[in-house]
């Protein structure tokens, strides 16, 4: 095996390793309660990661045994996959750039406004067509019940840094003036006109604020936080993949030159 082929094989092995954090980031996103209830965002990163793994493995085999067809297939497919990964990154960054959160005086957590998030997410994720299924799914998770296990007193709860989903779905908006009994039980509102969600709050543990706009906003807030974290890993991975791909293209051309020179020498002798 020529030097260029060895280099190509090593680079394909690096690309194969890069697919592991991509798959891990995708599995981490898919395991979150909000993504479990939104199938649109659950598996794209995982699928891309596995495709990169398979294509890199094909490129490694092609380079090791110098199968030109397999190497050409690898270079073509990897270019497409890198393009798709860049599209996912840019798409996720643009959609998660708006932030609908705002600080609440005297509270460790933030609250969330639906109109603070991108119109695409509002129209395609938390629209009326999808929300019935999403809220039923959320009600079956332990997102709200575990608050009662973690916080007992009002002071503990008000100082807590709970997730956007918990802030939006498991309690009424602070402006309503409800009295705290436990994290998912609130009574005697003093300002029900302060927010339309005040009238939608229910102490029924299967209802809570799942019908509220604050819950939809909290869900989008969770998605924003999780995708921003995952994007850090994906950005590093895609930069390495682009670097590996450029060098692999050069090594592939050099391998073709080496092969042509070797055939020329064999023909000359």
PDB file of C-alpha atoms in Angstrom:
ATOM      1  CA  UNK A   1       0.000   0.000   0.000  1.00  0.00           C
ATOM      2  CA  UNK A   2       1.404   3.376  -1.090  1.00  0.00           C
ATOM      3  CA  UNK A   3       2.063   6.304   1.201  1.00  0.00           C
ATOM      4  CA  UNK A   4      -0.931   8.241  -0.149  1.00  0.00           C
ATOM      5  CA  UNK A   5      -3.211   5.225   0.405  1.00  0.00           C
ATOM      6  CA  UNK A   6      -1.955   4.855   3.963  1.00  0.00           C
ATOM      7  CA  UNK A   7      -2.650   8.542   4.604  1.00  0.00           C
ATOM      8  CA  UNK A   8      -6.155   8.209   3.117  1.00  0.00           C
ATOM      9  CA  UNK A   9      -6.853   5.181   5.315  1.00  0.00           C
ATOM     10  CA  UNK A  10      -5.704   7.056   8.432  1.00  0.00           C
ATOM     11  CA  UNK A  11      -7.847  10.063   7.529  1.00  0.00           C
ATOM     12  CA  UNK A  12     -10.892   7.862   6.991  1.00  0.00           C
ATOM     13  CA  UNK A  13     -10.267   6.309  10.390  1.00  0.00           C
ATOM     14  CA  UNK A  14     -10.241   9.835  11.890  1.00  0.00           C
ATOM     15  CA  UNK A  15     -13.545  10.583  10.127  1.00  0.00           C
ATOM     16  CA  UNK A  16     -14.932   7.343  11.567  1.00  0.00           C
ATOM     17  CA  UNK A  17     -13.904   8.484  15.067  1.00  0.00           C
ATOM     18  CA  UNK A  18     -15.558  11.882  14.431  1.00  0.00           C
ATOM     19  CA  UNK A  19     -18.884  10.142  13.833  1.00  0.00           C
ATOM     20  CA  UNK A  20     -18.905   8.877  17.442  1.00  0.00           C
ATOM     21  CA  UNK A  21     -19.421  12.296  19.143  1.00  0.00           C
ATOM     22  CA  UNK A  22     -22.019  13.153  16.476  1.00  0.00           C
ATOM     23  CA  UNK A  23     -23.961   9.979  17.302  1.00  0.00           C
ATOM     24  CA  UNK A  24     -23.492  10.636  21.039  1.00  0.00           C
ATOM     25  CA  UNK A  25     -24.827  14.203  20.682  1.00  0.00           C
ATOM     26  CA  UNK A  26     -27.809  12.894  18.701  1.00  0.00           C
ATOM     27  CA  UNK A  27     -28.586  10.210  21.294  1.00  0.00           C
ATOM     28  CA  UNK A  28     -28.298  12.798  24.081  1.00  0.00           C
ATOM     29  CA  UNK A  29     -30.802  15.041  22.287  1.00  0.00           C
ATOM     30  CA  UNK A  30     -33.139  12.119  21.593  1.00  0.00           C
ATOM     31  CA  UNK A  31     -33.126  11.086  25.265  1.00  0.00           C
ATOM     32  CA  UNK A  32     -34.491  14.433  26.476  1.00  0.00           C
ATOM     33  CA  UNK A  33     -38.199  14.491  27.450  1.00  0.00           C
ATOM     34  CA  UNK A  34     -39.024  17.323  25.061  1.00  0.00           C
ATOM     35  CA  UNK A  35     -37.404  15.586  22.092  1.00  0.00           C
ATOM     36  CA  UNK A  36     -39.163  12.346  23.022  1.00  0.00           C
ATOM     37  CA  UNK A  37     -42.411  14.211  22.404  1.00  0.00           C
ATOM     38  CA  UNK A  38     -41.260  16.024  19.222  1.00  0.00           C
ATOM     39  CA  UNK A  39     -40.309  13.421  16.639  1.00  0.00           C
ATOM     40  CA  UNK A  40     -39.274  16.068  14.086  1.00  0.00           C
ATOM     41  CA  UNK A  41     -36.029  16.851  15.956  1.00  0.00           C
ATOM     42  CA  UNK A  42     -35.353  13.502  17.589  1.00  0.00           C
ATOM     43  CA  UNK A  43     -33.337  11.420  15.120  1.00  0.00           C
ATOM     44  CA  UNK A  44     -31.755  13.548  12.304  1.00  0.00           C
ATOM     45  CA  UNK A  45     -28.389  13.961  14.070  1.00  0.00           C
ATOM     46  CA  UNK A  46     -28.242  10.261  15.031  1.00  0.00           C
ATOM     47  CA  UNK A  47     -28.999   9.197  11.444  1.00  0.00           C
ATOM     48  CA  UNK A  48     -26.350  11.567  10.062  1.00  0.00           C
ATOM     49  CA  UNK A  49     -23.811  10.254  12.572  1.00  0.00           C
ATOM     50  CA  UNK A  50     -24.414   6.627  11.593  1.00  0.00           C
ATOM     51  CA  UNK A  51     -24.253   7.474   7.873  1.00  0.00           C
ATOM     52  CA  UNK A  52     -20.895   9.220   8.409  1.00  0.00           C
ATOM     53  CA  UNK A  53     -19.710   6.150  10.339  1.00  0.00           C
ATOM     54  CA  UNK A  54     -20.710   3.775   7.505  1.00  0.00           C
ATOM     55  CA  UNK A  55     -19.274   5.963   4.734  1.00  0.00           C
ATOM     56  CA  UNK A  56     -16.004   6.463   6.668  1.00  0.00           C
ATOM     57  CA  UNK A  57     -15.716   2.715   7.134  1.00  0.00           C
ATOM     58  CA  UNK A  58     -16.237   2.226   3.392  1.00  0.00           C
ATOM     59  CA  UNK A  59     -13.539   4.848   2.714  1.00  0.00           C
ATOM     60  CA  UNK A  60     -11.142   3.142   5.129  1.00  0.00           C
ATOM     61  CA  UNK A  61     -11.624  -0.239   3.422  1.00  0.00           C
ATOM     62  CA  UNK A  62     -11.319   1.370  -0.007  1.00  0.00           C
ATOM     63  CA  UNK A  63      -8.061   3.112   0.945  1.00  0.00           C
ATOM     64  CA  UNK A  64      -6.564   0.065   2.682  1.00  0.00           C
ATOM     65  CA  UNK A  65      -7.167  -2.255  -0.274  1.00  0.00           C
ATOM     66  CA  UNK A  66      -7.021   0.576  -2.831  1.00  0.00           C
ATOM     67  CA  UNK A  67     -10.465   0.132  -4.332  1.00  0.00           C
ATOM     68  CA  UNK A  68     -10.841   3.209  -6.506  1.00  0.00           C
ATOM     69  CA  UNK A  69     -14.606   2.818  -6.910  1.00  0.00           C
ATOM     70  CA  UNK A  70     -15.110   2.583  -3.152  1.00  0.00           C
ATOM     71  CA  UNK A  71     -12.891   5.617  -2.561  1.00  0.00           C
ATOM     72  CA  UNK A  72     -14.785   7.649  -5.158  1.00  0.00           C
ATOM     73  CA  UNK A  73     -18.063   6.588  -3.497  1.00  0.00           C
ATOM     74  CA  UNK A  74     -16.668   7.677  -0.130  1.00  0.00           C
ATOM     75  CA  UNK A  75     -15.587  11.109  -1.383  1.00  0.00           C
ATOM     76  CA  UNK A  76     -18.942  11.746  -3.085  1.00  0.00           C
ATOM     77  CA  UNK A  77     -21.072  10.600  -0.139  1.00  0.00           C
ATOM     78  CA  UNK A  78     -18.935  12.352   2.474  1.00  0.00           C
ATOM     79  CA  UNK A  79     -19.277  15.660   0.612  1.00  0.00           C
ATOM     80  CA  UNK A  80     -23.074  15.248   0.704  1.00  0.00           C
ATOM     81  CA  UNK A  81     -23.087  14.286   4.390  1.00  0.00           C
ATOM     82  CA  UNK A  82     -20.849  17.207   5.385  1.00  0.00           C
ATOM     83  CA  UNK A  83     -23.191  19.498   3.461  1.00  0.00           C
ATOM     84  CA  UNK A  84     -26.219  18.043   5.280  1.00  0.00           C
ATOM     85  CA  UNK A  85     -24.499  18.397   8.644  1.00  0.00           C
ATOM     86  CA  UNK A  86     -23.661  22.038   7.877  1.00  0.00           C
ATOM     87  CA  UNK A  87     -27.287  22.609   6.885  1.00  0.00           C
ATOM     88  CA  UNK A  88     -28.520  21.106  10.183  1.00  0.00           C
ATOM     89  CA  UNK A  89     -26.062  23.274  12.148  1.00  0.00           C
ATOM     90  CA  UNK A  90     -27.024  26.510  10.383  1.00  0.00           C
ATOM     91  CA  UNK A  91     -30.733  25.674  10.499  1.00  0.00           C
ATOM     92  CA  UNK A  92     -30.582  24.892  14.238  1.00  0.00           C
ATOM     93  CA  UNK A  93     -28.524  28.030  14.956  1.00  0.00           C
ATOM     94  CA  UNK A  94     -30.940  30.316  13.093  1.00  0.00           C
ATOM     95  CA  UNK A  95     -34.029  28.754  14.712  1.00  0.00           C
ATOM     96  CA  UNK A  96     -32.622  28.814  18.243  1.00  0.00           C
ATOM     97  CA  UNK A  97     -31.153  32.307  18.092  1.00  0.00           C
ATOM     98  CA  UNK A  98     -34.286  34.122  19.401  1.00  0.00           C
ATOM     99  CA  UNK A  99     -34.660  33.767  23.163  1.00  0.00           C
ATOM    100  CA  UNK A 100     -38.101  34.138  24.747  1.00  0.00           C
ATOM    101  CA  UNK A 101     -36.899  33.974  28.353  1.00  0.00           C
ATOM    102  CA  UNK A 102     -37.105  36.797  30.865  1.00  0.00           C
ATOM    103  CA  UNK A 103     -35.983  37.213  34.473  1.00  0.00           C
ATOM    104  CA  UNK A 104     -38.508  37.146  37.322  1.00  0.00           C
ATOM    105  CA  UNK A 105     -37.658  39.262  40.405  1.00  0.00           C
ATOM    106  CA  UNK A 106     -37.046  37.130  43.464  1.00  0.00           C
ATOM    107  CA  UNK A 107     -36.857  33.874  41.513  1.00  0.00           C
ATOM    108  CA  UNK A 108     -33.885  31.680  40.596  1.00  0.00           C
ATOM    109  CA  UNK A 109     -35.645  30.451  37.463  1.00  0.00           C
ATOM    110  CA  UNK A 110     -36.686  32.353  34.348  1.00  0.00           C
ATOM    111  CA  UNK A 111     -40.076  32.421  32.646  1.00  0.00           C
ATOM    112  CA  UNK A 112     -40.821  32.279  28.915  1.00  0.00           C
ATOM    113  CA  UNK A 113     -42.913  34.092  26.301  1.00  0.00           C
ATOM    114  CA  UNK A 114     -44.017  32.205  23.196  1.00  0.00           C
ATOM    115  CA  UNK A 115     -43.704  35.224  20.916  1.00  0.00           C
ATOM    116  CA  UNK A 116     -40.008  35.452  21.830  1.00  0.00           C
ATOM    117  CA  UNK A 117     -39.165  32.394  19.710  1.00  0.00           C
ATOM    118  CA  UNK A 118     -38.895  31.980  15.948  1.00  0.00           C
ATOM    119  CA  UNK A 119     -42.105  31.953  13.967  1.00  0.00           C
ATOM    120  CA  UNK A 120     -41.025  28.706  12.240  1.00  0.00           C
ATOM    121  CA  UNK A 121     -40.851  26.856  15.569  1.00  0.00           C
ATOM    122  CA  UNK A 122     -44.205  28.312  16.653  1.00  0.00           C
ATOM    123  CA  UNK A 123     -45.851  27.357  13.369  1.00  0.00           C
ATOM    124  CA  UNK A 124     -44.329  23.892  12.899  1.00  0.00           C
ATOM    125  CA  UNK A 125     -43.651  22.558  16.400  1.00  0.00           C
ATOM    126  CA  UNK A 126     -46.158  23.970  18.885  1.00  0.00           C
ATOM    127  CA  UNK A 127     -49.059  24.684  16.536  1.00  0.00           C
ATOM    128  CA  UNK A 128     -52.578  23.571  17.444  1.00  0.00           C
ATOM    129  CA  UNK A 129     -52.305  20.521  15.192  1.00  0.00           C
ATOM    130  CA  UNK A 130     -49.280  19.109  17.043  1.00  0.00           C
ATOM    131  CA  UNK A 131     -49.829  20.410  20.557  1.00  0.00           C
ATOM    132  CA  UNK A 132     -52.536  17.961  21.622  1.00  0.00           C
ATOM    133  CA  UNK A 133     -50.217  15.005  21.072  1.00  0.00           C
ATOM    134  CA  UNK A 134     -47.198  16.807  22.561  1.00  0.00           C
ATOM    135  CA  UNK A 135     -48.947  17.841  25.787  1.00  0.00           C
ATOM    136  CA  UNK A 136     -50.335  14.310  26.271  1.00  0.00           C
ATOM    137  CA  UNK A 137     -46.783  12.995  25.903  1.00  0.00           C
ATOM    138  CA  UNK A 138     -45.385  15.582  28.343  1.00  0.00           C
ATOM    139  CA  UNK A 139     -48.051  14.712  30.915  1.00  0.00           C
ATOM    140  CA  UNK A 140     -46.783  11.120  30.942  1.00  0.00           C
ATOM    141  CA  UNK A 141     -43.175  12.111  31.698  1.00  0.00           C
ATOM    142  CA  UNK A 142     -41.657  12.798  35.124  1.00  0.00           C
ATOM    143  CA  UNK A 143     -40.763  16.406  34.236  1.00  0.00           C
ATOM    144  CA  UNK A 144     -43.277  17.899  36.700  1.00  0.00           C
ATOM    145  CA  UNK A 145     -43.645  15.115  39.315  1.00  0.00           C
ATOM    146  CA  UNK A 146     -39.930  15.153  40.152  1.00  0.00           C
ATOM    147  CA  UNK A 147     -40.175  18.820  41.178  1.00  0.00           C
ATOM    148  CA  UNK A 148     -42.219  17.773  44.209  1.00  0.00           C
ATOM    149  CA  UNK A 149     -39.508  15.274  45.097  1.00  0.00           C
ATOM    150  CA  UNK A 150     -36.708  17.844  44.862  1.00  0.00           C
ATOM    151  CA  UNK A 151     -38.280  20.922  46.468  1.00  0.00           C
ATOM    152  CA  UNK A 152     -40.395  21.111  49.643  1.00  0.00           C
ATOM    153  CA  UNK A 153     -40.574  24.712  50.824  1.00  0.00           C
ATOM    154  CA  UNK A 154     -41.440  27.798  48.814  1.00  0.00           C
ATOM    155  CA  UNK A 155     -37.984  29.299  49.460  1.00  0.00           C
ATOM    156  CA  UNK A 156     -36.307  26.195  48.045  1.00  0.00           C
ATOM    157  CA  UNK A 157     -38.475  26.258  44.941  1.00  0.00           C
ATOM    158  CA  UNK A 158     -38.224  30.014  44.306  1.00  0.00           C
ATOM    159  CA  UNK A 159     -34.401  29.813  44.466  1.00  0.00           C
ATOM    160  CA  UNK A 160     -34.229  26.773  42.163  1.00  0.00           C
ATOM    161  CA  UNK A 161     -32.831  26.855  38.620  1.00  0.00           C
ATOM    162  CA  UNK A 162     -35.484  24.664  37.024  1.00  0.00           C
ATOM    163  CA  UNK A 163     -35.585  23.884  33.313  1.00  0.00           C
ATOM    164  CA  UNK A 164     -37.565  26.022  30.834  1.00  0.00           C
ATOM    165  CA  UNK A 165     -39.998  23.126  30.357  1.00  0.00           C
ATOM    166  CA  UNK A 166     -40.625  22.865  34.108  1.00  0.00           C
ATOM    167  CA  UNK A 167     -40.961  26.631  34.455  1.00  0.00           C
ATOM    168  CA  UNK A 168     -43.515  26.855  31.660  1.00  0.00           C
ATOM    169  CA  UNK A 169     -45.555  23.688  32.172  1.00  0.00           C
ATOM    170  CA  UNK A 170     -45.454  22.763  35.872  1.00  0.00           C
ATOM    171  CA  UNK A 171     -46.495  26.039  37.524  1.00  0.00           C
ATOM    172  CA  UNK A 172     -48.591  29.112  36.717  1.00  0.00           C
ATOM    173  CA  UNK A 173     -46.933  32.376  35.609  1.00  0.00           C
ATOM    174  CA  UNK A 174     -45.647  34.410  38.555  1.00  0.00           C
ATOM    175  CA  UNK A 175     -47.685  37.463  37.492  1.00  0.00           C
ATOM    176  CA  UNK A 176     -50.896  35.563  38.342  1.00  0.00           C
ATOM    177  CA  UNK A 177     -50.098  35.815  42.042  1.00  0.00           C
ATOM    178  CA  UNK A 178     -50.911  32.220  42.988  1.00  0.00           C
ATOM    179  CA  UNK A 179     -49.967  31.027  46.478  1.00  0.00           C
ATOM    180  CA  UNK A 180     -47.416  28.202  46.612  1.00  0.00           C
ATOM    181  CA  UNK A 181     -48.487  24.924  48.244  1.00  0.00           C
ATOM    182  CA  UNK A 182     -45.996  22.660  46.496  1.00  0.00           C
ATOM    183  CA  UNK A 183     -44.241  22.897  43.101  1.00  0.00           C
ATOM    184  CA  UNK A 184     -47.312  21.644  41.213  1.00  0.00           C
ATOM    185  CA  UNK A 185     -50.090  22.868  43.540  1.00  0.00           C
ATOM    186  CA  UNK A 186     -50.962  26.579  43.612  1.00  0.00           C
ATOM    187  CA  UNK A 187     -54.061  28.338  44.986  1.00  0.00           C
ATOM    188  CA  UNK A 188     -55.791  31.715  45.406  1.00  0.00           C
ATOM    189  CA  UNK A 189     -54.610  33.819  42.443  1.00  0.00           C
ATOM    190  CA  UNK A 190     -54.755  37.567  43.049  1.00  0.00           C
ATOM    191  CA  UNK A 191     -54.199  38.755  39.475  1.00  0.00           C
ATOM    192  CA  UNK A 192     -55.877  36.407  37.014  1.00  0.00           C
ATOM    193  CA  UNK A 193     -56.054  39.185  34.443  1.00  0.00           C
ATOM    194  CA  UNK A 194     -52.253  39.488  34.452  1.00  0.00           C
ATOM    195  CA  UNK A 195     -51.788  36.784  31.803  1.00  0.00           C
ATOM    196  CA  UNK A 196     -54.185  34.649  29.711  1.00  0.00           C
ATOM    197  CA  UNK A 197     -52.416  31.568  31.084  1.00  0.00           C
ATOM    198  CA  UNK A 198     -53.660  32.402  34.596  1.00  0.00           C
ATOM    199  CA  UNK A 199     -57.110  31.108  33.686  1.00  0.00           C
ATOM    200  CA  UNK A 200     -55.671  27.962  32.108  1.00  0.00           C
ATOM    201  CA  UNK A 201     -53.774  26.756  35.189  1.00  0.00           C
ATOM    202  CA  UNK A 202     -55.193  23.598  36.788  1.00  0.00           C
ATOM    203  CA  UNK A 203     -54.199  21.739  39.948  1.00  0.00           C
ATOM    204  CA  UNK A 204     -55.186  18.534  38.174  1.00  0.00           C
ATOM    205  CA  UNK A 205     -51.792  16.826  37.934  1.00  0.00           C
ATOM    206  CA  UNK A 206     -52.644  15.637  34.443  1.00  0.00           C
ATOM    207  CA  UNK A 207     -53.418  19.186  33.264  1.00  0.00           C
ATOM    208  CA  UNK A 208     -51.268  21.712  35.188  1.00  0.00           C
ATOM    209  CA  UNK A 209     -50.254  24.363  32.621  1.00  0.00           C
ATOM    210  CA  UNK A 210     -49.951  22.030  29.623  1.00  0.00           C
ATOM    211  CA  UNK A 211     -52.592  24.120  27.815  1.00  0.00           C
ATOM    212  CA  UNK A 212     -50.693  27.357  28.482  1.00  0.00           C
ATOM    213  CA  UNK A 213     -48.645  29.358  26.002  1.00  0.00           C
ATOM    214  CA  UNK A 214     -45.961  29.455  28.705  1.00  0.00           C
ATOM    215  CA  UNK A 215     -45.669  25.657  28.395  1.00  0.00           C
ATOM    216  CA  UNK A 216     -45.203  25.887  24.631  1.00  0.00           C
ATOM    217  CA  UNK A 217     -42.585  28.594  25.224  1.00  0.00           C
ATOM    218  CA  UNK A 218     -40.875  26.442  27.876  1.00  0.00           C
ATOM    219  CA  UNK A 219     -40.714  23.538  25.446  1.00  0.00           C
ATOM    220  CA  UNK A 220     -39.055  25.752  22.837  1.00  0.00           C
ATOM    221  CA  UNK A 221     -36.743  27.103  25.552  1.00  0.00           C
ATOM    222  CA  UNK A 222     -35.659  23.550  26.362  1.00  0.00           C
ATOM    223  CA  UNK A 223     -35.065  22.820  22.681  1.00  0.00           C
ATOM    224  CA  UNK A 224     -32.988  25.990  22.382  1.00  0.00           C
ATOM    225  CA  UNK A 225     -30.817  25.139  25.396  1.00  0.00           C
ATOM    226  CA  UNK A 226     -30.232  21.526  24.322  1.00  0.00           C
ATOM    227  CA  UNK A 227     -29.481  22.279  20.673  1.00  0.00           C
ATOM    228  CA  UNK A 228     -27.076  25.070  21.634  1.00  0.00           C
ATOM    229  CA  UNK A 229     -25.116  22.590  23.760  1.00  0.00           C
ATOM    230  CA  UNK A 230     -25.171  19.899  21.051  1.00  0.00           C
ATOM    231  CA  UNK A 231     -24.078  22.418  18.415  1.00  0.00           C
ATOM    232  CA  UNK A 232     -20.736  22.915  20.182  1.00  0.00           C
ATOM    233  CA  UNK A 233     -19.888  19.229  19.626  1.00  0.00           C
ATOM    234  CA  UNK A 234     -21.275  19.264  16.082  1.00  0.00           C
ATOM    235  CA  UNK A 235     -19.268  22.367  15.099  1.00  0.00           C
ATOM    236  CA  UNK A 236     -15.998  20.789  16.274  1.00  0.00           C
ATOM    237  CA  UNK A 237     -16.869  17.526  14.476  1.00  0.00           C
ATOM    238  CA  UNK A 238     -17.782  19.209  11.194  1.00  0.00           C
ATOM    239  CA  UNK A 239     -14.576  21.328  11.196  1.00  0.00           C
ATOM    240  CA  UNK A 240     -12.497  18.168  11.666  1.00  0.00           C
ATOM    241  CA  UNK A 241     -14.502  16.340   8.966  1.00  0.00           C
ATOM    242  CA  UNK A 242     -13.969  19.169   6.466  1.00  0.00           C
ATOM    243  CA  UNK A 243     -10.231  19.216   7.238  1.00  0.00           C
ATOM    244  CA  UNK A 244     -10.044  15.402   6.857  1.00  0.00           C
ATOM    245  CA  UNK A 245     -12.064  15.504   3.634  1.00  0.00           C
ATOM    246  CA  UNK A 246      -9.835  18.132   1.975  1.00  0.00           C
ATOM    247  CA  UNK A 247      -6.667  16.191   2.822  1.00  0.00           C
ATOM    248  CA  UNK A 248      -8.327  12.905   1.752  1.00  0.00           C
ATOM    249  CA  UNK A 249      -9.140  14.392  -1.662  1.00  0.00           C
ATOM    250  CA  UNK A 250      -5.513  15.408  -2.097  1.00  0.00           C
ATOM    251  CA  UNK A 251      -4.285  11.992  -0.905  1.00  0.00           C
ATOM    252  CA  UNK A 252      -6.679  10.264  -3.331  1.00  0.00           C
ATOM    253  CA  UNK A 253      -5.264  12.235  -6.261  1.00  0.00           C
ATOM    254  CA  UNK A 254      -1.728  11.415  -5.127  1.00  0.00           C
ATOM    255  CA  UNK A 255      -2.655   7.740  -4.862  1.00  0.00           C
ATOM    256  CA  UNK A 256      -3.916   7.815  -8.453  1.00  0.00           C
ATOM    257  CA  UNK A 257      -0.644   9.453  -9.535  1.00  0.00           C
ATOM    258  CA  UNK A 258       1.389   6.797  -7.660  1.00  0.00           C
ATOM    259  CA  UNK A 259      -0.639   4.033  -9.288  1.00  0.00           C
ATOM    260  CA  UNK A 260      -0.199   5.549 -12.749  1.00  0.00           C
ATOM    261  CA  UNK A 261       3.559   5.925 -12.208  1.00  0.00           C
ATOM    262  CA  UNK A 262       3.825   2.324 -10.963  1.00  0.00           C
ATOM    263  CA  UNK A 263       2.021   1.005 -14.066  1.00  0.00           C
ATOM    264  CA  UNK A 264       4.249   3.137 -16.273  1.00  0.00           C
ATOM    265  CA  UNK A 265       7.379   1.653 -14.647  1.00  0.00           C
ATOM    266  CA  UNK A 266       6.034  -1.870 -14.980  1.00  0.00           C
ATOM    267  CA  UNK A 267       5.267  -1.260 -18.658  1.00  0.00           C
ATOM    268  CA  UNK A 268       8.734   0.249 -19.220  1.00  0.00           C
ATOM    269  CA  UNK A 269      10.515  -2.700 -17.675  1.00  0.00           C
TER     270      UNK A 269
END
